XYZ file of C-alpha atoms in Angstrom:
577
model
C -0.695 7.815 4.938
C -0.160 6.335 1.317
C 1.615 8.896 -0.476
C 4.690 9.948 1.161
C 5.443 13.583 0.920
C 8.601 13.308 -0.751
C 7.302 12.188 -4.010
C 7.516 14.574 -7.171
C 4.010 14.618 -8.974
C 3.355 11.175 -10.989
C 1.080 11.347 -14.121
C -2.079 10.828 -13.480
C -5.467 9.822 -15.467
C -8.230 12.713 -15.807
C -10.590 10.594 -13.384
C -8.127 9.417 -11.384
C -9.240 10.854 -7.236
C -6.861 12.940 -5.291
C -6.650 13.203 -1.021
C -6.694 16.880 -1.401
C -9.658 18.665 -3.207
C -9.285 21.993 -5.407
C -9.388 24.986 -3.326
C -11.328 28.014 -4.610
C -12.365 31.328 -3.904
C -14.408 31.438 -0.806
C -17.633 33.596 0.076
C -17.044 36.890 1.875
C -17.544 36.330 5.311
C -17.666 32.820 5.039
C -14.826 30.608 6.736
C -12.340 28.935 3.839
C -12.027 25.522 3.109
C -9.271 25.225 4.718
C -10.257 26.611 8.391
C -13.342 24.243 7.965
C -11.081 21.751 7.189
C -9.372 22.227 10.378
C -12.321 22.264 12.481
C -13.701 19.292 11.312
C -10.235 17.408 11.468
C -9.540 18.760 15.021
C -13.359 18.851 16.349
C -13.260 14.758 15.221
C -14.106 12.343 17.830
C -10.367 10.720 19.179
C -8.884 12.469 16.653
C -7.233 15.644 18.680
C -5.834 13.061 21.165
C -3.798 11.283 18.354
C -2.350 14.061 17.374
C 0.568 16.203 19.388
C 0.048 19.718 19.943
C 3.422 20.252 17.941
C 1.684 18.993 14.103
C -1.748 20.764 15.240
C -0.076 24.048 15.574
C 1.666 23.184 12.273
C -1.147 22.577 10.344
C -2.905 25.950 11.500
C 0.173 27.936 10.866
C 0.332 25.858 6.642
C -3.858 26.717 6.821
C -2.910 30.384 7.735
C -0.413 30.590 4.985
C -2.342 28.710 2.530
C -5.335 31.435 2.846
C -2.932 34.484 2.847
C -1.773 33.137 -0.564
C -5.220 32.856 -1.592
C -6.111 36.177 -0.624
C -3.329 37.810 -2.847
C -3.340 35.857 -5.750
C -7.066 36.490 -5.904
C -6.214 40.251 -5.497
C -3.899 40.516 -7.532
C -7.218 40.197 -10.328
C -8.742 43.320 -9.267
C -5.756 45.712 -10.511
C -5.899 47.996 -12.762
C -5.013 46.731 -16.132
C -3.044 50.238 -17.315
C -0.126 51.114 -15.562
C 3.485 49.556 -15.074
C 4.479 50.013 -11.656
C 1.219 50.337 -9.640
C 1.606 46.782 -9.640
C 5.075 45.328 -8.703
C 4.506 45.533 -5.319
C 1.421 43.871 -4.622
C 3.085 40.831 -6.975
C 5.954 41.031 -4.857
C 3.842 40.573 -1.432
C 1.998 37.314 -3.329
C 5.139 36.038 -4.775
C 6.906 36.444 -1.240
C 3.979 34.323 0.466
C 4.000 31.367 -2.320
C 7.598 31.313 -1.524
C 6.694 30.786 2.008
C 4.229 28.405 1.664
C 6.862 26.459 -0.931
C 9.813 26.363 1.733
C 7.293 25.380 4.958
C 5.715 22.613 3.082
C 9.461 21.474 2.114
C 10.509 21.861 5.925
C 6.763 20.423 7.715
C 6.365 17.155 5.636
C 2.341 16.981 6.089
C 2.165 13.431 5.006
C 3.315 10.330 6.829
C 2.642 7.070 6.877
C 0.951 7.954 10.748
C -3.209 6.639 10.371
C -4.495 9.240 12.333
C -4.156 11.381 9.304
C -6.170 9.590 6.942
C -8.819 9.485 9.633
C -8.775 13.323 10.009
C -9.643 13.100 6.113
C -12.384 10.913 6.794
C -13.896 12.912 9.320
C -12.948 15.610 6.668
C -15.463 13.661 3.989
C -17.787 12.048 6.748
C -18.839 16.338 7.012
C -19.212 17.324 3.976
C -21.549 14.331 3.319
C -23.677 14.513 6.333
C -24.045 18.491 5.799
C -25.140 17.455 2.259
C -22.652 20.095 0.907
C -23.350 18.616 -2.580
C -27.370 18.604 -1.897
C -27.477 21.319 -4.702
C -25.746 20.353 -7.276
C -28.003 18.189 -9.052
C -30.662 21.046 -9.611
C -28.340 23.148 -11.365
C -27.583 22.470 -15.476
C -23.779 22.429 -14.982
C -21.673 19.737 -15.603
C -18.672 20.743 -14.323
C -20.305 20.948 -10.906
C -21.382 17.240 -10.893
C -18.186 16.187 -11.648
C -16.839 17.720 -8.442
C -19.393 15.942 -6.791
C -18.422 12.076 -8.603
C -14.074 13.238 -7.719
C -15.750 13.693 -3.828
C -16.913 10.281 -4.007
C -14.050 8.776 -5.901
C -11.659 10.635 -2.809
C -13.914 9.332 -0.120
C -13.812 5.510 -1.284
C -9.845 5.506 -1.838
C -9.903 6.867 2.104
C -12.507 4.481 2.898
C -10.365 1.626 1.416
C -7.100 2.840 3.115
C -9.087 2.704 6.311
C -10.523 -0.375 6.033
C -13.773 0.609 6.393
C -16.080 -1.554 3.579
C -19.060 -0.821 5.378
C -18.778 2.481 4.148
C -17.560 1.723 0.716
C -20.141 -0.420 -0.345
C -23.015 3.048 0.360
C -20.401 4.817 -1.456
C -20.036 2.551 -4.612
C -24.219 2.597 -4.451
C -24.277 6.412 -4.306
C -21.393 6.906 -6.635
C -23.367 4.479 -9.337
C -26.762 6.895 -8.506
C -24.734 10.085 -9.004
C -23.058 8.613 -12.463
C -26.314 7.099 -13.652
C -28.160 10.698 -13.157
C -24.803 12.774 -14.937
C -24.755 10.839 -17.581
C -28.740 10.629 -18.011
C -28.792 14.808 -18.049
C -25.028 15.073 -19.754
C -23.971 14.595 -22.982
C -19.979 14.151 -22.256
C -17.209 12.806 -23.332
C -15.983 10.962 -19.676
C -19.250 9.424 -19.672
C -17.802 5.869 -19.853
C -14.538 6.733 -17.968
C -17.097 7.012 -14.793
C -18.309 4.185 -15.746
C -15.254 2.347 -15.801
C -14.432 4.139 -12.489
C -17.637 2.275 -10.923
C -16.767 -1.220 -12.462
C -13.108 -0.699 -11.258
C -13.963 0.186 -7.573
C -16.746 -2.793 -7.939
C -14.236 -5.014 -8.869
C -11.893 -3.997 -6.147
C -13.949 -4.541 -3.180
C -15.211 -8.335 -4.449
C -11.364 -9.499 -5.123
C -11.105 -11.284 -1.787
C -11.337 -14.872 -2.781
C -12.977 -15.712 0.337
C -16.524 -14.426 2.522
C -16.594 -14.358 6.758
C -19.995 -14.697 7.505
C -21.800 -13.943 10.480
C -24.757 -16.662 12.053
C -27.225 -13.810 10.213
C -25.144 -14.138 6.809
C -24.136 -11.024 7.076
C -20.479 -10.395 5.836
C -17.696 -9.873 8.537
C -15.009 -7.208 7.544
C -12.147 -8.791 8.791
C -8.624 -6.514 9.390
C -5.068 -7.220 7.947
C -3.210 -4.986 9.896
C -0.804 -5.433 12.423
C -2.303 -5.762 16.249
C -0.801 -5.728 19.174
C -0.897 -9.791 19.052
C -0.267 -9.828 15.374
C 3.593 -10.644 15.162
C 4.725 -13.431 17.589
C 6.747 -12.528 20.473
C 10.512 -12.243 21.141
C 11.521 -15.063 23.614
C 13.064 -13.014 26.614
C 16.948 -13.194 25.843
C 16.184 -13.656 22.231
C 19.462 -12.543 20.204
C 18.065 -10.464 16.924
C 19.372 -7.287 15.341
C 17.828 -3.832 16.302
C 16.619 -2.747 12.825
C 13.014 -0.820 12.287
C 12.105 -0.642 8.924
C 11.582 3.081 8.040
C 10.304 3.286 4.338
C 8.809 0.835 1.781
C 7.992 1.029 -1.791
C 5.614 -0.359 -2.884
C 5.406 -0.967 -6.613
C 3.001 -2.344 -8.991
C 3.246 -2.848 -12.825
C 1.084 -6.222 -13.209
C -1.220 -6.656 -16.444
C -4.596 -7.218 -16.433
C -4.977 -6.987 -12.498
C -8.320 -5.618 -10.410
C -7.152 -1.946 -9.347
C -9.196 1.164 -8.081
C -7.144 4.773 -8.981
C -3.354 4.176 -8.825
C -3.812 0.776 -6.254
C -3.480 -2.572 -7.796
C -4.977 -5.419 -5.063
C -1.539 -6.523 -4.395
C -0.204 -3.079 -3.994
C -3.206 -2.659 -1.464
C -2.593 -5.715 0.119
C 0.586 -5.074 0.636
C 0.160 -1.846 1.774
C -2.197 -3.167 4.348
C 0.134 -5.382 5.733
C 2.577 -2.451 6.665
C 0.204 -0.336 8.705
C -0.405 -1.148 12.252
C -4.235 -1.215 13.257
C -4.750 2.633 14.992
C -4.448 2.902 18.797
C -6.398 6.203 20.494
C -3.880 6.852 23.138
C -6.775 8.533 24.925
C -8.472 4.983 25.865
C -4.848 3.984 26.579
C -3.936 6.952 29.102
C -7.762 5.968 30.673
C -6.904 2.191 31.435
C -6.192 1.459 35.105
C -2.771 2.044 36.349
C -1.596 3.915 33.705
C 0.417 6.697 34.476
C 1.380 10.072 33.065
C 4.759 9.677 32.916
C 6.609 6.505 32.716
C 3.714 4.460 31.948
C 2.440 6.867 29.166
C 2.207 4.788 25.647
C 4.561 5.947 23.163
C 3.485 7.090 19.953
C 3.969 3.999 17.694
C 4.962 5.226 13.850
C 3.727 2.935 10.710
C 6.943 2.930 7.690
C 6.827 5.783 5.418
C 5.257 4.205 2.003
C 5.587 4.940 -1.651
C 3.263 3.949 -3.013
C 4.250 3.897 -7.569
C 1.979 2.506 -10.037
C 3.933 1.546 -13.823
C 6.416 3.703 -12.758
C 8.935 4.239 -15.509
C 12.400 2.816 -14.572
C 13.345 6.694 -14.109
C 10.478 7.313 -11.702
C 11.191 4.293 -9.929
C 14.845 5.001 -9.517
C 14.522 8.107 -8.308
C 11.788 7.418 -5.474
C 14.578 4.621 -4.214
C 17.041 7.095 -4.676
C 15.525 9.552 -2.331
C 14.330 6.813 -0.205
C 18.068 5.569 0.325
C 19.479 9.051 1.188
C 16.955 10.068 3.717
C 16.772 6.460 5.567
C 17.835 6.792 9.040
C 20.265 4.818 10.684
C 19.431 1.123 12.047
C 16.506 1.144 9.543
C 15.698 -1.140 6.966
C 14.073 -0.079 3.385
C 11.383 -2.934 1.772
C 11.039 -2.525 -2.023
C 7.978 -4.691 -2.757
C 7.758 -5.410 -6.620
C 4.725 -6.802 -8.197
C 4.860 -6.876 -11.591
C 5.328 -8.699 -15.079
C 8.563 -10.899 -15.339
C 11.099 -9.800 -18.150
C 13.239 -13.199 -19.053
C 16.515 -12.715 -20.737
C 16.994 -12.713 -24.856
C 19.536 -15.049 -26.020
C 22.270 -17.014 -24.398
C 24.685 -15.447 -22.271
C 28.155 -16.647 -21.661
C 28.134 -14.996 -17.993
C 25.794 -14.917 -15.506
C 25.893 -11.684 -14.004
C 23.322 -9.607 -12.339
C 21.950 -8.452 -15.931
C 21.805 -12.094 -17.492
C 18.599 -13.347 -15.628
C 15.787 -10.506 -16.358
C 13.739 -8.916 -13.556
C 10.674 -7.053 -13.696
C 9.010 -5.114 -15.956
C 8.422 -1.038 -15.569
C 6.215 1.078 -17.632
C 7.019 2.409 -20.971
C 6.018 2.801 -24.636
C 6.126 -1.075 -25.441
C 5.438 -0.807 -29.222
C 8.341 2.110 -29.777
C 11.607 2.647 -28.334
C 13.114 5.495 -29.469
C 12.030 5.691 -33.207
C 12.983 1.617 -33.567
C 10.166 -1.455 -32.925
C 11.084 -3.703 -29.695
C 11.356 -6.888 -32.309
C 14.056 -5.507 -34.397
C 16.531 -4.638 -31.358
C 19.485 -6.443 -31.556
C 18.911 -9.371 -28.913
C 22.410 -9.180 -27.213
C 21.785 -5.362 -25.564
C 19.871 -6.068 -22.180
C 16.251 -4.872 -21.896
C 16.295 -1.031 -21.142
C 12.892 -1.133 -19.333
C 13.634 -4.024 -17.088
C 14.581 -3.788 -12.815
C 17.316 -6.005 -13.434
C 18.923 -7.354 -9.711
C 22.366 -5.242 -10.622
C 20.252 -1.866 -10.760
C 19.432 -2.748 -7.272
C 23.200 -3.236 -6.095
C 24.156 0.189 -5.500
C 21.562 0.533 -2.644
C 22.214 -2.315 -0.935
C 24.808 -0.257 1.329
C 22.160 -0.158 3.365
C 19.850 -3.048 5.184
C 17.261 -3.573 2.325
C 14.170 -6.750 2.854
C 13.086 -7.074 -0.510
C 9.771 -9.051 -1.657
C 9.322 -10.051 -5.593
C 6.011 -11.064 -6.649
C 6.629 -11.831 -10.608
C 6.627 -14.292 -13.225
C 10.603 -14.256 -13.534
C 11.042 -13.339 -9.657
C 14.046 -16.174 -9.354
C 15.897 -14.049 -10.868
C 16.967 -11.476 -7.731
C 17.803 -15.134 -6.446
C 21.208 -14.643 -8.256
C 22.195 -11.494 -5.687
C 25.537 -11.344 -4.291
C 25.475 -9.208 -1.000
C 28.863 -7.072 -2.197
C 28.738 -4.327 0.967
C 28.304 -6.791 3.820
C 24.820 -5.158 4.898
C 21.609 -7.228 6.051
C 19.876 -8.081 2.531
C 17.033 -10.441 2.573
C 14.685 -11.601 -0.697
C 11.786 -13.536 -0.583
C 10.068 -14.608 -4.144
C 7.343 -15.693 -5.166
C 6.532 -19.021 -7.033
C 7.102 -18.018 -10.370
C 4.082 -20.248 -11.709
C 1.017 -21.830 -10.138
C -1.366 -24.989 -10.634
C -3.983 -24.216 -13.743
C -6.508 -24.694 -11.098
C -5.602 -21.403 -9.492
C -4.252 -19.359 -12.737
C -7.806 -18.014 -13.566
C -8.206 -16.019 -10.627
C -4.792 -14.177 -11.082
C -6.581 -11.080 -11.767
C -7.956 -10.894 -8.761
C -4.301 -10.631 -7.033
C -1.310 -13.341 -6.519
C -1.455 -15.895 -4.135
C 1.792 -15.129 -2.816
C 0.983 -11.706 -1.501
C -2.022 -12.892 -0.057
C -0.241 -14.748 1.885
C 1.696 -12.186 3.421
C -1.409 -9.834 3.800
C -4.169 -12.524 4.969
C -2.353 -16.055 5.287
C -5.729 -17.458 6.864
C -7.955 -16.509 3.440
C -4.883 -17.598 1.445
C -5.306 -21.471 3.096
C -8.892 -21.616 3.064
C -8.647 -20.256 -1.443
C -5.986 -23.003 -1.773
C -8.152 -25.711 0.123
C -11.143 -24.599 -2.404
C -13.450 -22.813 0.538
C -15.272 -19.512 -0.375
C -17.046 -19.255 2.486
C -16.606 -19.517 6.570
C -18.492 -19.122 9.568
C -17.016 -16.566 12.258
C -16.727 -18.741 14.957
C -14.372 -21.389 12.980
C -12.789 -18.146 11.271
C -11.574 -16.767 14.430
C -10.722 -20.258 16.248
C -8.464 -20.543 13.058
C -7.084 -17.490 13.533
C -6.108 -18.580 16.951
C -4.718 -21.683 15.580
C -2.288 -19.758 13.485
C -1.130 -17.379 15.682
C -0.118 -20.843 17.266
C 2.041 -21.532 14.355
C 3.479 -18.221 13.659
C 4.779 -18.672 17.408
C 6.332 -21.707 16.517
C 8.105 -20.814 13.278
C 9.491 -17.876 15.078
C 11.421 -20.089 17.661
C 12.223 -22.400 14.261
C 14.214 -19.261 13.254
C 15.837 -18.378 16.218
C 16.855 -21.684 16.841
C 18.134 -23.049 14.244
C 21.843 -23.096 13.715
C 22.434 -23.284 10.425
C 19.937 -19.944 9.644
C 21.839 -16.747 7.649
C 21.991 -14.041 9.882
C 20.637 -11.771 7.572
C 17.208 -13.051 8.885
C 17.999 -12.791 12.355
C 19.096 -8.918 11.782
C 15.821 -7.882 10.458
C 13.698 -10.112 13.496
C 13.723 -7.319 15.553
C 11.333 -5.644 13.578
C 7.277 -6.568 13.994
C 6.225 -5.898 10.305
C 9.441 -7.982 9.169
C 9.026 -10.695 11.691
C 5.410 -11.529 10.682
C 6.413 -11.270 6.630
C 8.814 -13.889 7.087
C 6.830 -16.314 9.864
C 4.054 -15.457 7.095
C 6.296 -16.476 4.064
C 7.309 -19.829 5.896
C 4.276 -20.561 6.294
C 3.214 -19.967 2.374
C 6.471 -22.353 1.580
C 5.400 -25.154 3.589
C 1.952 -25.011 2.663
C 2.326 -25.500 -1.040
C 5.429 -27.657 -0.219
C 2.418 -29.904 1.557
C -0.607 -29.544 -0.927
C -1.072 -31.790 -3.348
C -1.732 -29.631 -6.781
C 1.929 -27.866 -6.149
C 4.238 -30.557 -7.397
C 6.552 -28.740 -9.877
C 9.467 -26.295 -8.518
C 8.693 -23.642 -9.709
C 5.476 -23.977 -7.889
C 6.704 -23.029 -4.651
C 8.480 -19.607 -3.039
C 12.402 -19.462 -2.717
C 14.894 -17.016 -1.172
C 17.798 -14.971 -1.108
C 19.524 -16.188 1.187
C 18.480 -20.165 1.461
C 16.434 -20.787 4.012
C 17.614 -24.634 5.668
C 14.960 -26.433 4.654
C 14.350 -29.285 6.964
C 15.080 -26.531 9.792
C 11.903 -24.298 8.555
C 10.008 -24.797 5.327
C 10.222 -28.864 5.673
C 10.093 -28.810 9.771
C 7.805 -32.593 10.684
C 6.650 -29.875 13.448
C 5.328 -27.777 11.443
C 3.668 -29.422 9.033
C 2.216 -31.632 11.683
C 0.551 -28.251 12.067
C -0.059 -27.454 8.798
C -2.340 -31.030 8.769
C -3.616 -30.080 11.678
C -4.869 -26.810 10.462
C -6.499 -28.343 7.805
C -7.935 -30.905 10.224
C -10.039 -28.332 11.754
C -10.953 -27.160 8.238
C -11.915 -30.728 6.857
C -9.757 -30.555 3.864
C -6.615 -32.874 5.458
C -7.158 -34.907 2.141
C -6.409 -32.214 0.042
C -2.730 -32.521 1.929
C 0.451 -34.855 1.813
C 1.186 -37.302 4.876
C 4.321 -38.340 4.250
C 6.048 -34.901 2.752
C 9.464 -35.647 4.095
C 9.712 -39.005 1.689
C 8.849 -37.042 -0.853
C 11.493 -34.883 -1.540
């Protein structure tokens, strides 16, 4: 799922949706919310088989508990108002239950990163709207109600977007803009234009890919970024790479100006996507011939555990990572993925430590800092609200991959790896060609890259648009070169082993055969001439072993062969340089 259990509550906007509805009071004799909740979840087509019997009977026995609760709080209204003691023991019984309910949803950590659970929620929403639950809202004159109705839509899309599934969004968006249209038309409120903003926002969101997959009728493909089983390239049998899984990710966004829906920025989503593995009913598995019950039986594949933090304050921020780093597991890795403004340094330094290059911006008050204007400061203290490199040191004890997508992103280039552990950086270019800077709001080229490296050549090579058929025999082609940059890796002798250890890993392997392949592509075009123009690393990457291969840029121009935009593309890179 997206948000990971663990998280404390983050501030939120009034508008802003939530997974998990209000619960009130239900009907007498009337099932609650929460047992048709259940049903629904567990009556789901596919859905029962993903999930073990174990977390079934765990959410009936947090449903149970949850009603209980609800049954003696709302008791607790129809005492007597005189009296002093006729009372303390029916608090006692509710108090006792809450504390219950507190210390099983501390010990049963509901959310995970595991997809089946966000489709449970779908088939959750997919009810209520075929049942029309809503159906009567509209004909009563209370706005309160409507606006249950517009948070039921804004849920549904954010699940709908999680899952992929644009088909459904875009009747959603046209429902949501009915719905929003006919409260504010009867309504005279104040959120009137924070729904609309809502509708322009979600708009926005789902027309930020730079590039359309049409079918022969026109019609527009929705095309998957998640990882299949044929998504990362293989491990050559006797292939030496460390055994590290990467376990948790945060995923942080704090970028200006940039298309978001909710809490998601499009790079945050992107990102997001490129983390989750594209669901698998193990019932279809178990059905395929020659599969077995026993020692054949698929195991259950797990997606990382994700926070996901939107302008997080540097507190907030800290103190995810923090819990992130204590309850990693061994032989796992943790990703911190950082998109957001750069902060350079103020002044010259006489050192160059891991405080005298900047980082990344995090949220705060930027016009007052603690009674005093930012301008006056004195320009030798360090910027209080910046991710500098150093605050990352103390948690590089254990294996960390991190990814910087920012303005000032060289500077985690100046790490020093003090503890000995696997610690990998890739950066983005920390400037691109004015041809591309206008369409920064609609997400960095860099992380498209990693999420979608296909759309991310065709926006580069100036295409909008692409058939299926030369979409998916490009797809093949790529696959092709991913292949091929993997054995570039594991070949080469010069290589740190830093990106050997964290091979092992699917999600990690196709990031970096992904981020290779962004490096030697705008090492290749033609607009990206300056340095700063293209990716770097922590540690180096040998470039005529990888980024500046002849191999693979012979298939970089062949690529774009197939494409007809070779001209767009250097011969002759290797004189170049």
């Amino acid at each position: 799922m997206v948000r990971g259990a663990r998280q404390p509550q983050q501030p939120r906007s009034r508008l802003a949706p939530r997974l998990t509805g209000t619960v009130e009071k239900p009907p007498r004799k009337r099932k609650s919310r929460t047992e048709f909740a259940l049903k629904e979840i567990m009556s789901s087509g596919g859905a029962e088989d993903d999930i073990p019997q174990g977390e079934r009977k765990t959410v009936t026995d947090f449903c149970y508990l949850l009603d209980k609760s609800k049954q003696l709080f709302n008791g607790l209204r129809d005492l007597p108002q005189y009296g002093q003691k006729q009372w303390q023991s029916y608090f006692g019984r509710t108090f006792d239950v809450y504390t219950k309910l507190w210390k099983f949803q501390q010990q049963h950590r509901l959310r995970t990163s595991e997809t089946s659970y966000l489709n449970e929620a779908f088939s959750f929403y997919s009810a209520i709207r075929q049942r029309s639950y809503y159906s009567q809202v509209n004909k009563e004159d209370r706005p309160e109600l409507v606006v249950k109705k517009l948070r039921y839509y804004a849920r549904f899309i954010v699940v709908c977007l999680l899952l992929n599934k644009m088909d459904v969004v875009k009747d959603l968006v046209k429902e949501l803009s009915d719905e929003i249209e006919d409260y504010t038309h009867r309504f005279n409120t104040e959120d009137q234009v924070e729904w609309n903003l809502v509708l322009q926002e979600v708009a926005a969101f789902i027309e930020a890919d730079p590039v359309m997959v049409l079918n022969d009728d026109n019609t527009i493909v929705i095309t998957s970024n998640r990882l299949t089983e044929t998504g990362a390239p293989l491990l050559e049998q006797g292939m030496i790479v460390g055994q590290l899984s990467l376990a948790d990710a945060l995923i942080i966004g704090n970028c200006n100006n940039q298309v978001k829906f909710s809490e998601l920025t499009v790079d945050m989503f992107r990102m997001l996507q490129a983390l989750e593995r594209e669901p698998m009913n193990l019932a279809s598995q178990m059905n395929k011939p020659g599969m077995q019950e026993s020692a054949d039986k698929p195991t259950r594949r797990e997606n990382p555990h994700k926070y996901l933090l939107y302008k997080p304050t540097f507190s907030q921020l800290y103190t995810f990572l923090a819990a992130s780093f204590k309850e990693l597991p061994a032989n796992s890795v943790l990703l911190i993925y950082l998109s957001a403004t750069g902060v350079f340094p103020t002044g010259r330094s006489d050192s160059e430590g891991p405080y005298d290059f900047g980082g990344v911006l995090t949220n705060s008050n930027r016009d007052i800092i603690n009674g005093d204007a930012i301008h006056k400061r004195n320009q030798s203290h360090k910027e209080m609200h910046c991710l500098h490199p150093g605050d990352l040191y103390p948690f590089t004890r254990k294996p960390m991959f991190i990814i910087v997508d920012s303005s000032n992103s060289v500077a985690y280039k100046n790490f020093t790896n003090l503890f000995g552990q696997p610690l990998v950086c890739l950066l983005s270019p920390t400037a691109y060609p004015k041809a591309l800077q206008d369409q920064s709001q609609r997400g960095s080229l860099f992380t498209l890259f990693l999420n979608n490296p296909l759309m991310a050549f065709l926006f580069v090579s100036g295409l909008s648009s692409m058939r299926r058929g030369l979409w998916e025999k490009c797809q093949e082609y790529l696959r092709k070169i991913n292949r091929d940059i993997a054995q570039l890796l594991t070949h080469s002798r010069s290589i740190d082993q830093a990106f050997l250890q964290f091979f092992g890993d699917e999600f990690l392997r196709l990031l970096l055969t992904r981020f290779i392949f962004c490096s030697a592509t705008m090492r290749m075009h033609k607009i990206f001439r300056e340095t700063r123009n293209y990716p770097e690393s922590y540690p180096q990457l040998p470039r005529d072993e990888t980024v500046e291969n002849p191999h693979l840029q012979k298939h970089i121009l062949e690529l774009a062969s197939i494409l007809d935009v070779r001209n767009l593309f250097l011969e002759n890179t290797i004189d170049d340089y």
